[in-house]
Coordinates of N, CA, C and O in Angstrom, one line a residue:
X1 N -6.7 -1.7 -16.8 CA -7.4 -1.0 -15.8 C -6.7 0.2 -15.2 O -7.2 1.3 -15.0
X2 N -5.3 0.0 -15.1 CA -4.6 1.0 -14.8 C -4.8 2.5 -15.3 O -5.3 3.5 -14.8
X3 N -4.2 2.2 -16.8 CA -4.7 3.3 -17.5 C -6.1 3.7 -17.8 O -6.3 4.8 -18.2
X4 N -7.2 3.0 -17.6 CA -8.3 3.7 -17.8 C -8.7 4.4 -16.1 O -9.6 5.2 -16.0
X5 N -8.1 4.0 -15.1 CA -8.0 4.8 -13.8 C -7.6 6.1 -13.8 O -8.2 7.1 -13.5
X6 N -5.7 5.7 -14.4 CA -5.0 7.5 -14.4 C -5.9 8.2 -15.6 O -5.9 9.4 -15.5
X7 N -6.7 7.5 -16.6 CA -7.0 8.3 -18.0 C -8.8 9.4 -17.1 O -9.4 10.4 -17.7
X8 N -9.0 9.0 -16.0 CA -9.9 9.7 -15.6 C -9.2 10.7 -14.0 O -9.8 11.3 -13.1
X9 N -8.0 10.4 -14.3 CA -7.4 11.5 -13.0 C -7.6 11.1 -11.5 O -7.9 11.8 -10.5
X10 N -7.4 9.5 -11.5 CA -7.3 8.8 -10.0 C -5.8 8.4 -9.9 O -5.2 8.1 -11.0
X11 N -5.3 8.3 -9.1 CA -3.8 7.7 -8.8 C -4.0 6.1 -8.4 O -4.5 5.8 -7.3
X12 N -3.6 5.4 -9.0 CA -3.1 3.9 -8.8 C -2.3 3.7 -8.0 O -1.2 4.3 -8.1
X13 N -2.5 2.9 -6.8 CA -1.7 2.1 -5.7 C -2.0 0.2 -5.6 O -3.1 -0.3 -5.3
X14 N -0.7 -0.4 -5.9 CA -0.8 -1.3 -5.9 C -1.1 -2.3 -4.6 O -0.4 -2.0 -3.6
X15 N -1.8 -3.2 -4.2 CA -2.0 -4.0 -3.2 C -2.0 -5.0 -3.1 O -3.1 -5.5 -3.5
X16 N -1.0 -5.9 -2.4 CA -0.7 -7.0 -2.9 C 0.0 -7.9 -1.6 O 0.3 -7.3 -0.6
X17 N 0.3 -9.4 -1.7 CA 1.1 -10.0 -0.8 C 2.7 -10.4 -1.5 O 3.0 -10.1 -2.7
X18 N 3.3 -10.9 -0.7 CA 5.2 -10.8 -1.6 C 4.6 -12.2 -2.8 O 5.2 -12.4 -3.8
X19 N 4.0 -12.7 -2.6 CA 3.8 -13.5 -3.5 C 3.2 -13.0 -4.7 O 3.5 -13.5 -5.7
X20 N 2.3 -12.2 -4.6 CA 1.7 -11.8 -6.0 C 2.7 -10.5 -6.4 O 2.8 -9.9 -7.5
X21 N 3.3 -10.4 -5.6 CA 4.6 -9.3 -6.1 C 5.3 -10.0 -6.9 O 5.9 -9.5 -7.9
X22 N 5.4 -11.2 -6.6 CA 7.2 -11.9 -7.2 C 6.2 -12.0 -8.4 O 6.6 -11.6 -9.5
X23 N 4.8 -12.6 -8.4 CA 4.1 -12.9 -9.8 C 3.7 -12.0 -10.6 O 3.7 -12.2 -11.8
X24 N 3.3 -11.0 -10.1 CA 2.6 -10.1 -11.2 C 3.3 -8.6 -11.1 O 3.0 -7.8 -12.0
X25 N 4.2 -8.3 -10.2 CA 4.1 -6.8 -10.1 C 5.7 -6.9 -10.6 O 5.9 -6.4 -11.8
X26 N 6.8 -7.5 -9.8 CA 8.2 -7.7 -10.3 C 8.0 -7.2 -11.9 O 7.2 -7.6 -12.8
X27 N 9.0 -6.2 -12.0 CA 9.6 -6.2 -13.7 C 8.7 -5.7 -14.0 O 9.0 -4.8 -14.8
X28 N 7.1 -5.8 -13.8 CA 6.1 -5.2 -14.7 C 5.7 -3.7 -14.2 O 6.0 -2.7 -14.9
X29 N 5.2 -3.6 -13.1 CA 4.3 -2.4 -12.6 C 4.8 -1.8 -11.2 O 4.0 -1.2 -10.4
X30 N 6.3 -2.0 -11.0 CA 7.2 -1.6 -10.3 C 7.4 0.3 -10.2 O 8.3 0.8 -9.5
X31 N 6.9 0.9 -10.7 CA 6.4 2.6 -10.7 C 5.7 2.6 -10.2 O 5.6 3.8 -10.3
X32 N 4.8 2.3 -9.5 CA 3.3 2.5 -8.8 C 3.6 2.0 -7.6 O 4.1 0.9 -7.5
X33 N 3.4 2.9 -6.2 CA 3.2 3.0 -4.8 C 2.5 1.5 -4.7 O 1.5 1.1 -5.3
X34 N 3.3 0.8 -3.6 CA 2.8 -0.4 -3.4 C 2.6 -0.4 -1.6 O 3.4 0.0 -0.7
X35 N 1.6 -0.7 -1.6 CA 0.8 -1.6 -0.5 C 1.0 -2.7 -0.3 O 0.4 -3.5 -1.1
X36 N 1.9 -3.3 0.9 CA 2.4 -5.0 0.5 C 1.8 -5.4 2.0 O 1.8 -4.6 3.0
X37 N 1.2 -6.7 2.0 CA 0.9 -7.5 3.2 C 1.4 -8.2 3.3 O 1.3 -9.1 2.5
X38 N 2.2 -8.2 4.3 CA 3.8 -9.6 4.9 C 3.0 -10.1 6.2 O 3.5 -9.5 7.1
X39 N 2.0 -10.9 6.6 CA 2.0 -10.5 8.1 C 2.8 -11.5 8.9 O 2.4 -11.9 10.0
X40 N 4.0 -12.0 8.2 CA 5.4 -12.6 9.0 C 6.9 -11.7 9.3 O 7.3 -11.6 10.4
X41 N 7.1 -11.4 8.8 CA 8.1 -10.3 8.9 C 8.0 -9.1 7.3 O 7.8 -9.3 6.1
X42 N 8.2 -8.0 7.9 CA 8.5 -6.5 7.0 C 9.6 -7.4 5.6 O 10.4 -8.3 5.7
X43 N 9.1 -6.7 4.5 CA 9.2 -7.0 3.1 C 10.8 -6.3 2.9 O 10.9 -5.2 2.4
X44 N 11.7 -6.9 3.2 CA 12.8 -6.2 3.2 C 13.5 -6.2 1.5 O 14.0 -5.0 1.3
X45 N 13.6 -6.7 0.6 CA 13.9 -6.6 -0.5 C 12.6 -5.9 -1.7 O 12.8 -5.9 -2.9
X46 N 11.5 -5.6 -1.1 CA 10.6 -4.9 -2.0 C 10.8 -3.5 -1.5 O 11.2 -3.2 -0.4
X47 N 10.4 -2.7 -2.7 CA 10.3 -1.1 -2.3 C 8.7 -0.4 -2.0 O 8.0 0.3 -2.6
X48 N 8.3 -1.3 -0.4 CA 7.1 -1.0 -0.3 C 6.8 0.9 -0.1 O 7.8 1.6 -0.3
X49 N 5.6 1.3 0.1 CA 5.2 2.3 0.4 C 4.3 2.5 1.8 O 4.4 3.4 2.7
X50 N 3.4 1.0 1.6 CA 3.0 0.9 2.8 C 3.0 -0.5 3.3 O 3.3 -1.2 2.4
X51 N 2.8 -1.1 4.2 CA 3.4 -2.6 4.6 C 2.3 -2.6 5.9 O 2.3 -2.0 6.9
X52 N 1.4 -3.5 5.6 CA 0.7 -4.1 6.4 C 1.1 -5.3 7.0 O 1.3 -6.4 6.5
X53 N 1.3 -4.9 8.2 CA 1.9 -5.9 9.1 C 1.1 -7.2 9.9 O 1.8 -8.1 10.3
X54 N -0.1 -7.1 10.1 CA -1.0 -8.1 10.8 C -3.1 -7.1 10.1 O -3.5 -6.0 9.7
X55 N -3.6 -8.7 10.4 CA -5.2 -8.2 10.5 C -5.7 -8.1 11.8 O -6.9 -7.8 12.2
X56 N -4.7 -8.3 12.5 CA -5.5 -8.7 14.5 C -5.2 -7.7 15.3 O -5.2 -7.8 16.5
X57 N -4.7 -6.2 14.5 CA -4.2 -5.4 15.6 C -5.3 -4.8 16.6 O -6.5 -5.0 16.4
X58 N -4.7 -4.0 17.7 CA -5.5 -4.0 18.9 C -5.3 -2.2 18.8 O -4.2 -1.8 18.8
X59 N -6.5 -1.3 18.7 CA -6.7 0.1 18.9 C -7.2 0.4 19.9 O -8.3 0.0 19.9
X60 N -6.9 1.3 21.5 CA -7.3 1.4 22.2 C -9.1 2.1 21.3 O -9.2 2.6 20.2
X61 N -10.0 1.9 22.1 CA -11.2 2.7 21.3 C -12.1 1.8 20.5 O -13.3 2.0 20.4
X62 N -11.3 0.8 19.7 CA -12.1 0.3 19.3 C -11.7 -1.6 19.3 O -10.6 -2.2 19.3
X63 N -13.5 -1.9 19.3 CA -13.2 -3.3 20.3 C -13.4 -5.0 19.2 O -13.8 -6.2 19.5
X64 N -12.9 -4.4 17.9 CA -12.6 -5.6 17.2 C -11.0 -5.3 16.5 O -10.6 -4.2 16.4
X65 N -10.3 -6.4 16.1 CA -9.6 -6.4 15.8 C -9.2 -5.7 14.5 O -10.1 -6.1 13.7
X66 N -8.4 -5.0 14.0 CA -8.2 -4.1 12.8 C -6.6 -4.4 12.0 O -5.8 -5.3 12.5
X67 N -6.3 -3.8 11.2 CA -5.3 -4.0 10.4 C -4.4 -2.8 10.5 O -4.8 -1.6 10.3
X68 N -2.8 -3.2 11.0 CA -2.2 -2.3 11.1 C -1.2 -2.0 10.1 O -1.0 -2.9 9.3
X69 N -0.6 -0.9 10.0 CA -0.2 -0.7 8.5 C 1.0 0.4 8.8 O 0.8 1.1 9.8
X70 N 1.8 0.6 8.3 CA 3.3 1.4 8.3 C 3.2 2.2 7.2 O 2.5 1.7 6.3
X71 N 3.8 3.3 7.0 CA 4.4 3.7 5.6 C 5.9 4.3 6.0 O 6.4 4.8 7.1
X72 N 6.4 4.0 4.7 CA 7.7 3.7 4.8 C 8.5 5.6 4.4 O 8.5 6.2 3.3
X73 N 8.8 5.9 5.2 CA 9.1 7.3 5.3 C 8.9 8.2 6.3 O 8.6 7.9 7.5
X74 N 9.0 9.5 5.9 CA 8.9 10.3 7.3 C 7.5 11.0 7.7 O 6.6 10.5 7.0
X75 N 7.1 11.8 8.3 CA 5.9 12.6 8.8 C 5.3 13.6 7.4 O 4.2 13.8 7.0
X76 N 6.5 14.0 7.1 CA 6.6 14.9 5.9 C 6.3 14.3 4.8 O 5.5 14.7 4.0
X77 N 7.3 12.9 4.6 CA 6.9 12.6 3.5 C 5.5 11.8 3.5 O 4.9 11.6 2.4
X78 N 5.1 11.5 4.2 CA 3.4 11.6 4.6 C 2.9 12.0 4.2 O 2.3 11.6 3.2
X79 N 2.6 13.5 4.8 CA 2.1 14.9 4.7 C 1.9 15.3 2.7 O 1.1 16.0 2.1
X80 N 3.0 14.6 2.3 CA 3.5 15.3 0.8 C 2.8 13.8 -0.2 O 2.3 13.9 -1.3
X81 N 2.9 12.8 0.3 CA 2.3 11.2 -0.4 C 0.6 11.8 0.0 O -0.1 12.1 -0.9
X82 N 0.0 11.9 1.6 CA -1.3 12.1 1.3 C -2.3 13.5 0.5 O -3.5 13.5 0.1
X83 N -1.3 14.4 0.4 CA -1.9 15.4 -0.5 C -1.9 15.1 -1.5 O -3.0 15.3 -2.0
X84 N -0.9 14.5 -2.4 CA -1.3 14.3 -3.5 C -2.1 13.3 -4.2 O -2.2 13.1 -5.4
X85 N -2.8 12.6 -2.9 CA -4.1 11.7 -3.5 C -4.8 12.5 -3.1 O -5.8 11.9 -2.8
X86 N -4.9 13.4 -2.9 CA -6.4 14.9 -2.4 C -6.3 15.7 -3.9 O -7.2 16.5 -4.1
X87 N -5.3 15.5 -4.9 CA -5.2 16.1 -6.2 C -5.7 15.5 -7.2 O -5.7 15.9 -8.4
X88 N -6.2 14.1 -6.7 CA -6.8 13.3 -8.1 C -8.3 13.5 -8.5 O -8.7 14.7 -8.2
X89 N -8.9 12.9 -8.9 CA -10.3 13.4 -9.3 C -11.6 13.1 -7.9 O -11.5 12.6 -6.8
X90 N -12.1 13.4 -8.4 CA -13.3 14.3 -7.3 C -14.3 13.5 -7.5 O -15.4 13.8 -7.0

């Protein structure tokens, strides 16, 4: 699936909990930006990208519970990770 994703010009991001990491992603598909959901403590031995921390967070504004989420880096490197999913296909 991977390759027929990048073979049409979308960028693959993996999404996953540490458990299906240790099963499926470890060793195999460890090059692809990973999205990990720990919602007990931050994934300290994986090289997440983004790390969802809980599904119950609280947004002022809005009045159900939502999912909050980190990425691992700076403003910049933000700024430089979200443009280049604005360069995939259309």
């Amino acid at each position: 699936m991977i390759d027929h994703l990048e073979s049409h010009g979308y960028r693959v991001m993996l999404y996953t909990n540490k458990n299906g990491f240790a099963r499926f992603v470890r060793g195999r598909l460890e090059g692809y930006p990973l999205w990990i959901c720990s919602l007990v403590d931050e994934p300290q031995e994986i090289g997440w990208t983004i790390w969802q921390g809980t599904h119950n967070g609280r947004i002022r504004g809005i009045d159900h519970p939502v999912d909050i989420n980190a990425f691992s880096g700076t403003a910049a490197d933000w700024e430089q990770f979200t443009s280049s999913c604005k360069d995939t296909a259309q």
